[in-house]
Amino acid sequence: MCSLVAIIIWHIPLPVVILGFLTFGAFDGVYLSSALTKVPDGAWFTLVVAVLLSSIFVLWRFGKENQWRAEASDLIAPSSIILSNADDGPPQANATAGGLHLTATFGGTPITAITGFGIFFDKSGIKQTTPTVFVHFLQKFQAAPRVVVFFHIRPLSLPTVPFEERFTVTRPLRSGAHQFFRITLRHGYTDEVVSANLGLQIYEQLRSFVIREGATGQHQAQKQIKWADQDGHAKEGQVERAMHGNGLDEITQIGDDKEGGASGVAPVTAQQEETRRELLSLELAYQDQLVYVVGKEQMRIREVSGCKPGGWCRRIALAAFLWLRSNTGSKIANLNVDVDKLVEIGFVKII
């Protein structure tokens, strides 16, 4: 293993790696040969355990590589599966203005808007792709909640992550009828992240993100806000002023001159209204219903016609891998969320 790392990662010349491998291999061979004399007296047990563990590791790696190849077909960018009706024209007569529809590859049907707040668990966490569970949700139902959240949990090799540094929020897609967000939750190995109030935490993070975005104008030109003081001297203010209080009132009041003197440059009114609309839509969706949508992936072994060399060995190895996976994977019942708000979408992959 160390020799492979030296060649692939460290880029050490092959002759140097071979010399080191032979040197340490000779020492290991001496110890192994001396231990083999004790095999009849019970030393065989440790050798059997070592072979068994190595076989399990190799089998698991072989199975995961086949699983990753099968899942690669679902790594789709949001723009490759969803289009706005304004961008491409309504594909059917019943497509609503400002709504969404599937691309021609996925049938081109309009996407019905469902009231509510949907949190789709993202297994891969790749920013340029759409969660597999959401892709299958769209294919099966041709519908999406008003607020869609792609939620990915990323463990770090740290004891804990401060709460203010855990959440990262971005927008994978913009639409008039739906709001799409992507949230990455980073946590340490002592942090409890999937709790009963997970939905409330996500809602608060989205609300803060919309307020920050509306105050700073990130989606327009990253503008700074200027206003005038009592003496009429312009000075630059920090956008965090808009984060105080409840957010909505502060966004409106930035730029106002409370003393009746010279007034500064206020934010664009359309931007204020857009922020108000988004915050209201978020609140209404959250109050209407909150659902957690997780994927349940089942895998089947590809049928191979005829007797190909290694075909039966591959089938037996993958069957053993699927048995290990079914008995070691995390169960949906272990999620510490309200089970009445939990939805499971099943899909099958061929390996």
PDB file of N, CA and C in Angstrom, residues 127-203:
ATOM      1  N   LYS A 127     -21.833  20.172  -6.285  1.00  0.00           N
ATOM      2  CA  LYS A 127     -22.593  21.400  -6.499  1.00  0.00           C
ATOM      3  C   LYS A 127     -23.167  21.501  -7.898  1.00  0.00           C
ATOM      4  N   GLN A 128     -22.512  20.915  -8.885  1.00  0.00           N
ATOM      5  CA  GLN A 128     -22.965  21.066 -10.269  1.00  0.00           C
ATOM      6  C   GLN A 128     -24.049  20.068 -10.656  1.00  0.00           C
ATOM      7  N   THR A 129     -24.456  19.200  -9.738  1.00  0.00           N
ATOM      8  CA  THR A 129     -25.410  18.151 -10.093  1.00  0.00           C
ATOM      9  C   THR A 129     -26.701  18.286  -9.288  1.00  0.00           C
ATOM     10  N   THR A 130     -27.688  17.509  -9.695  1.00  0.00           N
ATOM     11  CA  THR A 130     -28.981  17.456  -9.019  1.00  0.00           C
ATOM     12  C   THR A 130     -29.052  16.192  -8.173  1.00  0.00           C
ATOM     13  N   PRO A 131     -29.557  16.255  -6.942  1.00  0.00           N
ATOM     14  CA  PRO A 131     -29.680  15.036  -6.139  1.00  0.00           C
ATOM     15  C   PRO A 131     -30.473  13.959  -6.866  1.00  0.00           C
ATOM     16  N   THR A 132     -30.003  12.734  -6.762  1.00  0.00           N
ATOM     17  CA  THR A 132     -30.648  11.614  -7.456  1.00  0.00           C
ATOM     18  C   THR A 132     -32.105  11.466  -7.044  1.00  0.00           C
ATOM     19  N   VAL A 133     -32.386  11.665  -5.762  1.00  0.00           N
ATOM     20  CA  VAL A 133     -33.760  11.490  -5.291  1.00  0.00           C
ATOM     21  C   VAL A 133     -34.682  12.528  -5.914  1.00  0.00           C
ATOM     22  N   PHE A 134     -34.179  13.741  -6.176  1.00  0.00           N
ATOM     23  CA  PHE A 134     -35.012  14.770  -6.804  1.00  0.00           C
ATOM     24  C   PHE A 134     -35.238  14.458  -8.280  1.00  0.00           C
ATOM     25  N   VAL A 135     -34.228  13.909  -8.952  1.00  0.00           N
ATOM     26  CA  VAL A 135     -34.385  13.525 -10.356  1.00  0.00           C
ATOM     27  C   VAL A 135     -35.495  12.479 -10.492  1.00  0.00           C
ATOM     28  N   HIS A 136     -35.474  11.462  -9.626  1.00  0.00           N
ATOM     29  CA  HIS A 136     -36.501  10.417  -9.698  1.00  0.00           C
ATOM     30  C   HIS A 136     -37.862  10.945  -9.234  1.00  0.00           C
ATOM     31  N   PHE A 137     -37.865  11.896  -8.308  1.00  0.00           N
ATOM     32  CA  PHE A 137     -39.121  12.518  -7.883  1.00  0.00           C
ATOM     33  C   PHE A 137     -39.783  13.237  -9.060  1.00  0.00           C
ATOM     34  N   LEU A 138     -38.988  13.989  -9.827  1.00  0.00           N
ATOM     35  CA  LEU A 138     -39.530  14.689 -10.989  1.00  0.00           C
ATOM     36  C   LEU A 138     -40.002  13.712 -12.057  1.00  0.00           C
ATOM     37  N   GLN A 139     -39.236  12.663 -12.290  1.00  0.00           N
ATOM     38  CA  GLN A 139     -39.614  11.705 -13.318  1.00  0.00           C
ATOM     39  C   GLN A 139     -40.907  10.970 -12.977  1.00  0.00           C
ATOM     40  N   LYS A 140     -41.117  10.696 -11.707  1.00  0.00           N
ATOM     41  CA  LYS A 140     -42.290   9.916 -11.309  1.00  0.00           C
ATOM     42  C   LYS A 140     -43.550  10.770 -11.162  1.00  0.00           C
ATOM     43  N   PHE A 141     -43.389  12.007 -10.669  1.00  0.00           N
ATOM     44  CA  PHE A 141     -44.565  12.817 -10.325  1.00  0.00           C
ATOM     45  C   PHE A 141     -44.723  14.078 -11.182  1.00  0.00           C
ATOM     46  N   GLN A 142     -43.691  14.482 -11.929  1.00  0.00           N
ATOM     47  CA  GLN A 142     -43.727  15.736 -12.703  1.00  0.00           C
ATOM     48  C   GLN A 142     -44.220  16.900 -11.838  1.00  0.00           C
ATOM     49  N   ALA A 143     -43.719  16.963 -10.625  1.00  0.00           N
ATOM     50  CA  ALA A 143     -44.137  17.995  -9.679  1.00  0.00           C
ATOM     51  C   ALA A 143     -42.971  18.307  -8.756  1.00  0.00           C
ATOM     52  N   ALA A 144     -43.030  19.492  -8.139  1.00  0.00           N
ATOM     53  CA  ALA A 144     -41.988  19.926  -7.211  1.00  0.00           C
ATOM     54  C   ALA A 144     -42.596  20.892  -6.206  1.00  0.00           C
ATOM     55  N   PRO A 145     -42.134  20.874  -4.947  1.00  0.00           N
ATOM     56  CA  PRO A 145     -42.633  21.837  -3.968  1.00  0.00           C
ATOM     57  C   PRO A 145     -42.287  23.271  -4.348  1.00  0.00           C
ATOM     58  N   ARG A 146     -43.002  24.218  -3.753  1.00  0.00           N
ATOM     59  CA  ARG A 146     -42.719  25.628  -4.004  1.00  0.00           C
ATOM     60  C   ARG A 146     -41.296  25.999  -3.576  1.00  0.00           C
ATOM     61  N   VAL A 147     -40.854  25.418  -2.464  1.00  0.00           N
ATOM     62  CA  VAL A 147     -39.493  25.641  -1.977  1.00  0.00           C
ATOM     63  C   VAL A 147     -38.779  24.300  -1.986  1.00  0.00           C
ATOM     64  N   VAL A 148     -37.703  24.204  -2.762  1.00  0.00           N
ATOM     65  CA  VAL A 148     -36.932  22.977  -2.907  1.00  0.00           C
ATOM     66  C   VAL A 148     -35.550  23.205  -2.314  1.00  0.00           C
ATOM     67  N   VAL A 149     -35.148  22.334  -1.408  1.00  0.00           N
ATOM     68  CA  VAL A 149     -33.838  22.437  -0.765  1.00  0.00           C
ATOM     69  C   VAL A 149     -33.058  21.157  -1.036  1.00  0.00           C
ATOM     70  N   PHE A 150     -31.882  21.306  -1.653  1.00  0.00           N
ATOM     71  CA  PHE A 150     -30.963  20.182  -1.812  1.00  0.00           C
ATOM     72  C   PHE A 150     -30.047  20.178  -0.583  1.00  0.00           C
ATOM     73  N   PHE A 151     -30.194  19.176   0.254  1.00  0.00           N
ATOM     74  CA  PHE A 151     -29.528  19.170   1.562  1.00  0.00           C
ATOM     75  C   PHE A 151     -28.468  18.075   1.605  1.00  0.00           C
ATOM     76  N   HIS A 152     -27.232  18.490   1.845  1.00  0.00           N
ATOM     77  CA  HIS A 152     -26.107  17.548   1.910  1.00  0.00           C
ATOM     78  C   HIS A 152     -25.420  17.672   3.260  1.00  0.00           C
ATOM     79  N   ILE A 153     -25.136  16.538   3.876  1.00  0.00           N
ATOM     80  CA  ILE A 153     -24.432  16.488   5.161  1.00  0.00           C
ATOM     81  C   ILE A 153     -22.997  16.041   4.892  1.00  0.00           C
ATOM     82  N   ARG A 154     -22.048  16.869   5.291  1.00  0.00           N
ATOM     83  CA  ARG A 154     -20.633  16.578   5.035  1.00  0.00           C
ATOM     84  C   ARG A 154     -19.886  16.445   6.362  1.00  0.00           C
ATOM     85  N   PRO A 155     -19.477  15.238   6.741  1.00  0.00           N
ATOM     86  CA  PRO A 155     -18.708  15.074   7.976  1.00  0.00           C
ATOM     87  C   PRO A 155     -17.260  15.510   7.791  1.00  0.00           C
ATOM     88  N   LEU A 156     -16.710  16.117   8.812  1.00  0.00           N
ATOM     89  CA  LEU A 156     -15.319  16.552   8.809  1.00  0.00           C
ATOM     90  C   LEU A 156     -14.549  15.806   9.890  1.00  0.00           C
ATOM     91  N   SER A 157     -13.243  15.721   9.700  1.00  0.00           N
ATOM     92  CA  SER A 157     -12.398  15.044  10.684  1.00  0.00           C
ATOM     93  C   SER A 157     -12.030  16.010  11.808  1.00  0.00           C
ATOM     94  N   LEU A 158     -13.046  16.577  12.419  1.00  0.00           N
ATOM     95  CA  LEU A 158     -12.879  17.501  13.540  1.00  0.00           C
ATOM     96  C   LEU A 158     -13.854  17.094  14.646  1.00  0.00           C
ATOM     97  N   PRO A 159     -13.529  17.392  15.913  1.00  0.00           N
ATOM     98  CA  PRO A 159     -14.475  17.060  16.977  1.00  0.00           C
ATOM     99  C   PRO A 159     -15.801  17.799  16.838  1.00  0.00           C
ATOM    100  N   THR A 160     -15.727  19.081  16.513  1.00  0.00           N
ATOM    101  CA  THR A 160     -16.948  19.875  16.392  1.00  0.00           C
ATOM    102  C   THR A 160     -16.713  21.046  15.443  1.00  0.00           C
ATOM    103  N   VAL A 161     -17.785  21.535  14.887  1.00  0.00           N
ATOM    104  CA  VAL A 161     -17.758  22.706  14.005  1.00  0.00           C
ATOM    105  C   VAL A 161     -18.674  23.753  14.620  1.00  0.00           C
ATOM    106  N   PRO A 162     -18.200  24.995  14.805  1.00  0.00           N
ATOM    107  CA  PRO A 162     -19.079  26.035  15.370  1.00  0.00           C
ATOM    108  C   PRO A 162     -20.357  26.175  14.548  1.00  0.00           C
ATOM    109  N   PHE A 163     -21.462  26.433  15.236  1.00  0.00           N
ATOM    110  CA  PHE A 163     -22.756  26.462  14.561  1.00  0.00           C
ATOM    111  C   PHE A 163     -22.789  27.501  13.445  1.00  0.00           C
ATOM    112  N   GLU A 164     -22.159  28.654  13.657  1.00  0.00           N
ATOM    113  CA  GLU A 164     -22.204  29.707  12.640  1.00  0.00           C
ATOM    114  C   GLU A 164     -21.386  29.359  11.401  1.00  0.00           C
ATOM    115  N   GLU A 165     -20.572  28.298  11.466  1.00  0.00           N
ATOM    116  CA  GLU A 165     -19.757  27.897  10.319  1.00  0.00           C
ATOM    117  C   GLU A 165     -20.254  26.604   9.673  1.00  0.00           C
ATOM    118  N   ARG A 166     -21.348  26.075  10.134  1.00  0.00           N
ATOM    119  CA  ARG A 166     -21.800  24.776   9.638  1.00  0.00           C
ATOM    120  C   ARG A 166     -22.520  24.862   8.306  1.00  0.00           C
ATOM    121  N   PHE A 167     -23.332  25.883   8.105  1.00  0.00           N
ATOM    122  CA  PHE A 167     -24.219  25.915   6.948  1.00  0.00           C
ATOM    123  C   PHE A 167     -23.641  26.770   5.819  1.00  0.00           C
ATOM    124  N   THR A 168     -23.726  26.232   4.606  1.00  0.00           N
ATOM    125  CA  THR A 168     -23.383  26.967   3.395  1.00  0.00           C
ATOM    126  C   THR A 168     -24.597  26.926   2.475  1.00  0.00           C
ATOM    127  N   VAL A 169     -25.074  28.100   2.048  1.00  0.00           N
ATOM    128  CA  VAL A 169     -26.292  28.198   1.252  1.00  0.00           C
ATOM    129  C   VAL A 169     -25.969  28.813  -0.100  1.00  0.00           C
ATOM    130  N   THR A 170     -26.447  28.215  -1.175  1.00  0.00           N
ATOM    131  CA  THR A 170     -26.318  28.747  -2.528  1.00  0.00           C
ATOM    132  C   THR A 170     -27.626  28.521  -3.272  1.00  0.00           C
ATOM    133  N   ARG A 171     -27.695  29.081  -4.475  1.00  0.00           N
ATOM    134  CA  ARG A 171     -28.864  28.897  -5.341  1.00  0.00           C
ATOM    135  C   ARG A 171     -28.435  28.106  -6.577  1.00  0.00           C
ATOM    136  N   PRO A 172     -28.902  26.881  -6.748  1.00  0.00           N
ATOM    137  CA  PRO A 172     -28.560  26.136  -7.956  1.00  0.00           C
ATOM    138  C   PRO A 172     -29.377  26.527  -9.174  1.00  0.00           C
ATOM    139  N   LEU A 173     -30.552  27.158  -8.934  1.00  0.00           N
ATOM    140  CA  LEU A 173     -31.470  27.456 -10.033  1.00  0.00           C
ATOM    141  C   LEU A 173     -32.396  28.579  -9.609  1.00  0.00           C
ATOM    142  N   ARG A 174     -32.803  29.405 -10.572  1.00  0.00           N
ATOM    143  CA  ARG A 174     -33.743  30.493 -10.301  1.00  0.00           C
ATOM    144  C   ARG A 174     -35.016  30.272 -11.107  1.00  0.00           C
ATOM    145  N   SER A 175     -36.148  30.498 -10.448  1.00  0.00           N
ATOM    146  CA  SER A 175     -37.445  30.324 -11.103  1.00  0.00           C
ATOM    147  C   SER A 175     -38.453  31.207 -10.415  1.00  0.00           C
ATOM    148  N   GLY A 176     -39.444  31.653 -11.185  1.00  0.00           N
ATOM    149  CA  GLY A 176     -40.468  32.497 -10.602  1.00  0.00           C
ATOM    150  C   GLY A 176     -41.452  31.732  -9.731  1.00  0.00           C
ATOM    151  N   ALA A 177     -41.803  30.517 -10.147  1.00  0.00           N
ATOM    152  CA  ALA A 177     -42.812  29.746  -9.423  1.00  0.00           C
ATOM    153  C   ALA A 177     -42.230  28.927  -8.284  1.00  0.00           C
ATOM    154  N   HIS A 178     -40.934  28.625  -8.317  1.00  0.00           N
ATOM    155  CA  HIS A 178     -40.291  27.814  -7.299  1.00  0.00           C
ATOM    156  C   HIS A 178     -39.045  28.537  -6.792  1.00  0.00           C
ATOM    157  N   GLN A 179     -38.657  28.173  -5.602  1.00  0.00           N
ATOM    158  CA  GLN A 179     -37.388  28.638  -5.039  1.00  0.00           C
ATOM    159  C   GLN A 179     -36.501  27.421  -4.812  1.00  0.00           C
ATOM    160  N   PHE A 180     -35.295  27.455  -5.374  1.00  0.00           N
ATOM    161  CA  PHE A 180     -34.352  26.350  -5.241  1.00  0.00           C
ATOM    162  C   PHE A 180     -33.151  26.820  -4.427  1.00  0.00           C
ATOM    163  N   PHE A 181     -32.768  26.001  -3.449  1.00  0.00           N
ATOM    164  CA  PHE A 181     -31.605  26.291  -2.615  1.00  0.00           C
ATOM    165  C   PHE A 181     -30.782  25.018  -2.460  1.00  0.00           C
ATOM    166  N   ARG A 182     -29.514  25.220  -2.237  1.00  0.00           N
ATOM    167  CA  ARG A 182     -28.615  24.112  -1.925  1.00  0.00           C
ATOM    168  C   ARG A 182     -27.924  24.418  -0.601  1.00  0.00           C
ATOM    169  N   ILE A 183     -28.070  23.520   0.364  1.00  0.00           N
ATOM    170  CA  ILE A 183     -27.480  23.713   1.689  1.00  0.00           C
ATOM    171  C   ILE A 183     -26.514  22.571   1.969  1.00  0.00           C
ATOM    172  N   THR A 184     -25.306  22.927   2.387  1.00  0.00           N
ATOM    173  CA  THR A 184     -24.315  21.954   2.838  1.00  0.00           C
ATOM    174  C   THR A 184     -24.100  22.151   4.327  1.00  0.00           C
ATOM    175  N   LEU A 185     -24.300  21.095   5.084  1.00  0.00           N
ATOM    176  CA  LEU A 185     -24.123  21.129   6.533  1.00  0.00           C
ATOM    177  C   LEU A 185     -22.843  20.379   6.887  1.00  0.00           C
ATOM    178  N   ARG A 186     -21.855  21.111   7.364  1.00  0.00           N
ATOM    179  CA  ARG A 186     -20.585  20.515   7.782  1.00  0.00           C
ATOM    180  C   ARG A 186     -20.618  20.295   9.299  1.00  0.00           C
ATOM    181  N   HIS A 187     -20.156  19.151   9.720  1.00  0.00           N
ATOM    182  CA  HIS A 187     -20.219  18.845  11.149  1.00  0.00           C
ATOM    183  C   HIS A 187     -19.031  17.994  11.555  1.00  0.00           C
ATOM    184  N   GLY A 188     -18.717  18.013  12.850  1.00  0.00           N
ATOM    185  CA  GLY A 188     -17.681  17.173  13.408  1.00  0.00           C
ATOM    186  C   GLY A 188     -18.252  15.866  13.910  1.00  0.00           C
ATOM    187  N   TYR A 189     -17.357  14.970  14.366  1.00  0.00           N
ATOM    188  CA  TYR A 189     -17.829  13.640  14.753  1.00  0.00           C
ATOM    189  C   TYR A 189     -18.490  13.620  16.121  1.00  0.00           C
ATOM    190  N   THR A 190     -18.481  14.719  16.859  1.00  0.00           N
ATOM    191  CA  THR A 190     -19.222  14.783  18.126  1.00  0.00           C
ATOM    192  C   THR A 190     -20.489  15.628  18.016  1.00  0.00           C
ATOM    193  N   ASP A 191     -20.753  16.200  16.848  1.00  0.00           N
ATOM    194  CA  ASP A 191     -21.925  17.052  16.670  1.00  0.00           C
ATOM    195  C   ASP A 191     -23.149  16.211  16.320  1.00  0.00           C
ATOM    196  N   GLU A 192     -24.280  16.615  16.858  1.00  0.00           N
ATOM    197  CA  GLU A 192     -25.565  16.007  16.493  1.00  0.00           C
ATOM    198  C   GLU A 192     -26.269  16.948  15.533  1.00  0.00           C
ATOM    199  N   VAL A 193     -26.402  16.528  14.286  1.00  0.00           N
ATOM    200  CA  VAL A 193     -26.891  17.437  13.251  1.00  0.00           C
ATOM    201  C   VAL A 193     -28.324  17.122  12.827  1.00  0.00           C
ATOM    202  N   VAL A 194     -28.685  15.853  12.697  1.00  0.00           N
ATOM    203  CA  VAL A 194     -30.037  15.485  12.286  1.00  0.00           C
ATOM    204  C   VAL A 194     -30.892  15.385  13.537  1.00  0.00           C
ATOM    205  N   SER A 195     -31.509  16.491  13.915  1.00  0.00           N
ATOM    206  CA  SER A 195     -32.321  16.556  15.117  1.00  0.00           C
ATOM    207  C   SER A 195     -33.773  16.824  14.744  1.00  0.00           C
ATOM    208  N   ALA A 196     -34.612  16.845  15.754  1.00  0.00           N
ATOM    209  CA  ALA A 196     -36.044  17.034  15.512  1.00  0.00           C
ATOM    210  C   ALA A 196     -36.357  18.410  14.934  1.00  0.00           C
ATOM    211  N   ASN A 197     -35.526  19.400  15.229  1.00  0.00           N
ATOM    212  CA  ASN A 197     -35.765  20.760  14.721  1.00  0.00           C
ATOM    213  C   ASN A 197     -34.900  21.070  13.515  1.00  0.00           C
ATOM    214  N   LEU A 198     -34.505  20.061  12.748  1.00  0.00           N
ATOM    215  CA  LEU A 198     -33.674  20.282  11.566  1.00  0.00           C
ATOM    216  C   LEU A 198     -34.374  21.180  10.555  1.00  0.00           C
ATOM    217  N   GLY A 199     -35.671  20.964  10.345  1.00  0.00           N
ATOM    218  CA  GLY A 199     -36.409  21.785   9.387  1.00  0.00           C
ATOM    219  C   GLY A 199     -36.425  23.248   9.773  1.00  0.00           C
ATOM    220  N   LEU A 200     -36.582  23.534  11.064  1.00  0.00           N
ATOM    221  CA  LEU A 200     -36.572  24.917  11.524  1.00  0.00           C
ATOM    222  C   LEU A 200     -35.203  25.551  11.315  1.00  0.00           C
ATOM    223  N   GLN A 201     -34.135  24.811  11.585  1.00  0.00           N
ATOM    224  CA  GLN A 201     -32.793  25.338  11.362  1.00  0.00           C
ATOM    225  C   GLN A 201     -32.560  25.674   9.889  1.00  0.00           C
ATOM    226  N   ILE A 202     -33.004  24.790   9.001  1.00  0.00           N
ATOM    227  CA  ILE A 202     -32.841  25.038   7.568  1.00  0.00           C
ATOM    228  C   ILE A 202     -33.664  26.248   7.144  1.00  0.00           C
ATOM    229  N   TYR A 203     -34.889  26.365   7.651  1.00  0.00           N
ATOM    230  CA  TYR A 203     -35.720  27.525   7.318  1.00  0.00           C
ATOM    231  C   TYR A 203     -35.053  28.824   7.768  1.00  0.00           C
TER     232      TYR A 203
END
